[in-house]
Amino acid sequence: MKRIVVTGSLGQIGTELVVYLRKIYGVDNVLATGRRLKDPNNIAVTSGEFKIMNVGVPKDIGEVCAAYKADAIIHLAGVLSANAEKDPALAWETNMIGLYNVLEVARELRLAVFFPSSIAAFGPSTPADNTPQDTLQRPTTMYGVTKVAGELLSDYYAMRYEVDVRGLRFPGIISYEAEPGGGTTDYAVHIYWEAIRKAAYTSYIAKGTLMDMMYMPDALDAVTKLMEADPAKLKHRNCFNITAMSFDPEKLADSIRKYIPDFVLDYDVDPIRQRIANSWPNSLDDSCARAEWGYSPKYDLDAMTRDMLEKIRVKLGK
Ligand code: AKB
């Protein structure tokens, strides 16, 4: 990648990915875009160029990418799992039509594409433990449906039109810079903020519910490594399983107690998000990502907890 356009750059991943990419590829080679400028103080906006671009409008994407002389588009704009259950039509429109438009522009302008899939691309009939790279994918959520369809569409564009589209099945991403918006794994971010503010958290996800997770620095590294990987080594494309840890709320609370011993966790389970979480794997097998392009996360649960708590304390002045 040399000249990169990022969609959804004010979201949780986009905010940090834009800054990370600017450090690697140069400030003038990474264009942050979004449907609207919801936060002018976002670091993706203050650290370089930002343009309004709606992925629902193919002409906008084409014009912005052509004018920028982009060779790659990192397509992060999307509706996450819990919000998708609230408004399935919006999720279909944003996640599917948005991706289709991006792929069409990529076909015309010969752009490489990054597509973010998710653990949500699996469903209750998928083997839940050590979920293989290639396995049954029958998700029971709208978000999951758009992710499986997106994986297939991406593979189709790679095969039929030789668009260099590559993707990751993201687990829950934990970070402190920008808030996650409307996902099921968001509890694992909120818990850290509440641990510092109140030494207590009420979880909407039930005890014993395992989900894959990853700390943001490992996610940023994974996107870049995959996009720069030698195509000859990729047996898979859309999308690779990746994970760094798997935990339930209790295990996460135990990790927090190593740094805040009086931290209290209780529960008020949200049936919608719990149903979504129950339909997802407990833990992914990411051996294909490790073998094909050298995926190797650095943070385990305690290392992540230490860093999250430190960074949030600084943000809150505590
Ligand atoms: C969500 O919870 O919807 C996302 C995801 C796992 O894709 N964080």
XYZ file of C-alpha atoms and ligand atoms in Angstrom:
326
model
C 0.000 0.000 0.000
C 1.195 3.502 -0.799
C -1.853 5.829 -0.845
C -4.637 4.696 1.456
C -8.258 5.812 1.903
C -9.893 4.687 5.162
C -13.701 4.542 5.487
C -15.377 4.678 8.893
C -12.292 6.420 10.238
C -14.037 7.957 13.244
C -15.035 4.562 14.624
C -13.228 2.560 17.293
C -10.716 0.898 14.952
C -10.577 3.654 12.319
C -9.562 6.341 14.814
C -6.407 4.471 15.798
C -5.710 2.791 12.461
C -5.536 6.133 10.622
C -2.910 7.435 13.052
C -0.986 4.135 12.925
C -0.977 4.080 9.112
C 0.120 7.733 8.949
C 3.168 6.825 11.063
C 4.096 4.045 8.625
C 3.089 5.439 5.226
C 3.319 9.195 5.881
C 0.694 11.733 6.944
C 0.071 12.790 3.341
C -0.603 9.234 2.172
C -3.526 8.321 4.410
C -6.915 9.963 3.914
C -9.436 9.609 6.724
C -13.085 9.627 5.606
C -16.469 9.376 7.245
C -20.153 9.910 6.504
C -20.143 12.984 8.739
C -17.695 14.822 10.947
C -19.170 13.689 14.241
C -16.104 14.701 16.304
C -13.712 17.360 14.980
C -11.352 16.585 17.878
C -10.958 12.918 16.883
C -7.238 12.158 16.340
C -7.954 10.759 12.869
C -9.178 14.267 11.974
C -6.574 16.337 13.801
C -3.596 14.244 12.617
C -4.086 14.768 8.851
C -6.604 15.155 6.046
C -10.276 14.207 6.563
C -13.011 14.128 3.916
C -16.732 13.473 4.083
C -17.482 10.353 2.019
C -20.636 8.259 2.107
C -20.046 4.585 1.209
C -23.704 4.436 0.188
C -22.905 6.664 -2.799
C -20.559 4.928 -5.316
C -19.826 8.186 -7.155
C -18.482 9.736 -3.921
C -16.148 6.794 -3.302
C -14.920 6.799 -6.902
C -14.282 10.540 -6.983
C -12.519 10.659 -3.621
C -10.285 7.635 -4.376
C -9.424 8.838 -7.891
C -8.628 12.395 -6.742
C -6.445 11.043 -3.931
C -4.694 8.632 -6.365
C -5.352 5.871 -3.832
C -4.035 2.346 -4.363
C -5.819 0.846 -1.342
C -9.039 1.295 0.575
C -9.435 0.109 4.152
C -13.177 -0.260 4.460
C -14.213 -0.005 8.112
C -17.590 1.748 7.813
C -20.253 -0.578 9.185
C -23.011 -1.246 11.719
C -21.987 -3.551 14.608
C -23.870 -6.544 15.988
C -26.143 -5.082 18.690
C -27.085 -2.059 16.577
C -27.705 -4.357 13.605
C -30.285 -6.302 15.642
C -32.016 -3.000 16.473
C -32.122 -1.938 12.814
C -31.500 -4.860 10.441
C -32.397 -2.796 7.356
C -29.770 -0.173 8.181
C -27.198 -2.926 8.796
C -27.937 -4.530 5.426
C -27.742 -1.186 3.632
C -24.520 -0.033 5.302
C -22.664 -3.331 5.529
C -23.697 -4.947 2.229
C -24.392 -2.093 -0.176
C -21.443 -0.146 1.239
C -19.107 -3.093 0.625
C -20.519 -3.702 -2.849
C -19.915 -0.038 -3.754
C -16.358 -0.157 -2.412
C -15.596 -3.348 -4.350
C -17.007 -1.884 -7.559
C -14.813 1.204 -7.217
C -11.838 -1.049 -6.407
C -12.518 -3.050 -9.582
C -12.610 0.094 -11.716
C -9.634 1.869 -10.125
C -7.608 -1.296 -9.383
C -7.457 -0.695 -5.613
C -6.501 -3.205 -2.945
C -9.275 -3.582 -0.334
C -9.317 -4.506 3.355
C -12.620 -5.996 4.573
C -13.306 -6.457 8.312
C -15.263 -9.602 9.012
C -15.905 -10.816 12.544
C -16.364 -13.772 14.887
C -20.019 -12.991 14.101
C -19.579 -14.717 10.740
C -20.049 -17.973 12.691
C -23.236 -19.289 14.232
C -24.578 -21.832 16.710
C -23.893 -24.786 14.394
C -20.186 -23.856 14.070
C -17.799 -25.828 16.336
C -17.550 -23.437 19.318
C -14.091 -24.348 20.626
C -10.949 -23.811 18.606
C -13.212 -22.872 15.682
C -11.374 -23.825 12.470
C -10.584 -21.399 9.653
C -12.783 -23.328 7.220
C -15.985 -24.540 8.829
C -19.770 -24.182 8.922
C -20.964 -20.546 8.758
C -24.687 -20.221 9.459
C -24.933 -17.060 11.656
C -28.252 -16.172 13.271
C -27.761 -12.399 13.488
C -28.152 -9.745 10.777
C -24.598 -8.562 11.448
C -23.338 -12.118 10.964
C -25.340 -12.522 7.756
C -23.716 -9.375 6.337
C -20.284 -10.618 7.381
C -20.613 -14.043 5.708
C -22.102 -12.476 2.606
C -19.306 -9.878 2.671
C -16.673 -12.617 2.866
C -18.223 -14.383 -0.129
C -18.589 -11.174 -2.117
C -14.966 -10.268 -1.404
C -13.750 -13.692 -2.539
C -15.911 -13.348 -5.646
C -14.308 -10.003 -6.570
C -10.854 -11.485 -5.957
C -11.589 -14.517 -8.146
C -13.678 -12.932 -10.897
C -12.062 -9.485 -11.210
C -8.677 -10.034 -9.551
C -9.357 -7.333 -6.970
C -6.768 -7.776 -4.204
C -9.240 -7.929 -1.328
C -8.151 -9.402 1.992
C -9.862 -9.571 5.359
C -9.806 -10.540 9.017
C -12.437 -12.058 11.267
C -12.019 -9.632 14.151
C -12.756 -10.729 17.708
C -13.880 -8.077 20.220
C -11.359 -5.240 20.074
C -10.358 -3.612 23.361
C -9.102 -0.020 23.271
C -9.228 3.303 25.132
C -8.973 5.949 22.384
C -12.443 5.902 20.753
C -15.507 4.166 22.134
C -16.842 1.017 20.484
C -20.294 1.678 19.050
C -23.107 -0.816 19.314
C -21.281 -4.131 19.504
C -21.801 -7.174 21.743
C -18.207 -7.291 22.980
C -18.308 -3.618 24.117
C -18.722 -4.693 27.761
C -15.039 -5.665 27.767
C -14.134 -2.022 27.081
C -16.709 -0.365 29.373
C -15.612 -2.530 32.326
C -12.174 -0.872 32.387
C -13.594 2.670 32.473
C -15.988 1.751 35.278
C -13.208 -0.063 37.150
C -11.265 3.210 37.340
C -14.319 5.417 37.952
C -16.215 3.301 40.487
C -14.289 0.041 41.123
C -17.518 -1.680 40.053
C -19.256 -2.801 36.856
C -22.612 -4.361 35.965
C -22.172 -6.711 33.020
C -24.873 -7.191 30.375
C -23.085 -10.390 29.312
C -23.590 -13.398 31.586
C -20.958 -15.183 33.656
C -19.401 -18.049 31.707
C -19.898 -16.492 28.252
C -16.589 -16.915 26.443
C -15.693 -14.693 23.490
C -12.470 -14.044 21.593
C -10.818 -10.651 22.188
C -7.753 -8.681 21.183
C -5.979 -5.473 22.265
C -5.976 -2.666 19.691
C -2.194 -2.564 19.013
C -2.346 -6.196 17.863
C -5.351 -5.448 15.616
C -3.543 -2.510 13.952
C -0.472 -4.638 13.365
C -2.595 -7.470 11.947
C -4.333 -5.243 9.366
C -1.029 -3.848 8.105
C 0.757 -7.225 8.092
C -2.054 -8.867 6.159
C -2.262 -6.075 3.572
C 1.510 -6.196 3.020
C 1.737 -10.004 2.976
C 3.164 -11.769 -0.057
C 0.070 -12.805 -2.080
C 1.823 -16.007 -3.175
C 1.736 -17.181 0.474
C -2.004 -16.575 0.991
C -4.100 -19.711 0.660
C -7.039 -17.881 2.221
C -8.238 -14.321 1.696
C -11.664 -13.518 3.103
C -11.325 -13.765 5.893
C -8.681 -14.988 8.367
C -9.525 -16.073 11.923
C -7.475 -14.034 14.410
C -7.598 -13.930 18.196
C -5.349 -13.047 21.110
C -7.348 -14.303 24.108
C -10.689 -15.750 25.099
C -12.404 -14.837 28.359
C -15.729 -14.458 30.134
C -16.621 -11.499 32.405
C -15.332 -13.318 35.541
C -11.905 -13.957 34.075
C -11.691 -10.336 32.943
C -12.710 -9.145 36.426
C -10.019 -11.405 37.986
C -7.438 -9.747 35.761
C -8.656 -6.265 36.801
C -8.490 -7.298 40.498
C -4.743 -7.882 40.120
C -4.500 -4.067 39.809
C -7.710 -2.951 41.619
C -8.221 -5.568 44.372
C -11.622 -4.257 45.566
C -13.187 -4.301 42.059
C -16.778 -5.645 42.169
C -18.540 -7.304 39.219
C -22.261 -8.001 39.106
C -24.752 -8.822 36.356
C -27.858 -7.482 34.648
C -27.980 -9.591 31.504
C -29.341 -8.065 28.296
C -31.231 -10.851 26.479
C -30.519 -9.501 22.983
C -26.768 -9.146 23.365
C -26.609 -12.407 25.331
C -28.383 -14.249 22.499
C -25.866 -12.792 20.038
C -22.910 -13.784 22.239
C -24.292 -17.301 22.714
C -24.364 -17.791 18.952
C -20.636 -16.946 18.567
C -17.596 -19.194 19.089
C -15.819 -19.528 22.449
C -12.360 -19.480 20.892
C -10.973 -19.348 17.352
C -8.146 -21.336 15.798
C -5.953 -18.703 14.114
C -3.226 -21.063 12.865
C -3.823 -20.195 9.172
C -3.167 -16.493 9.863
C -0.001 -17.421 11.772
C 1.229 -19.742 9.007
C 0.256 -17.714 5.926
C 1.292 -14.171 6.905
C 2.981 -14.319 10.297
C 0.173 -13.152 12.598
C 1.551 -12.985 16.159
C -0.300 -10.968 18.830
C 1.789 -9.535 21.665
C -0.773 -8.806 24.381
C -2.307 -11.412 26.672
C -5.127 -10.573 29.100
C -2.982 -9.281 31.985
C -0.661 -7.247 29.759
C -3.711 -5.672 28.129
C -5.376 -4.968 31.499
C -2.244 -3.285 32.850
C -1.975 -1.037 29.792
C -5.712 -0.236 29.573
C -5.887 0.773 33.236
C -2.754 2.901 32.960
C -3.996 4.720 29.835
C -7.528 5.279 31.175
C -6.153 6.670 34.448
C -4.198 9.244 32.439
C -7.306 10.121 30.368
C -9.465 10.524 33.469
C -6.722 12.255 35.473
C -7.039 9.615 38.264
C -19.365 -6.674 17.897
O -19.440 -6.995 19.081
O -20.349 -6.505 17.168
C -17.999 -6.518 17.283
C -17.537 -7.775 16.628
C -17.063 -8.910 17.444
O -17.568 -7.873 15.431
N -17.060 -6.100 18.281
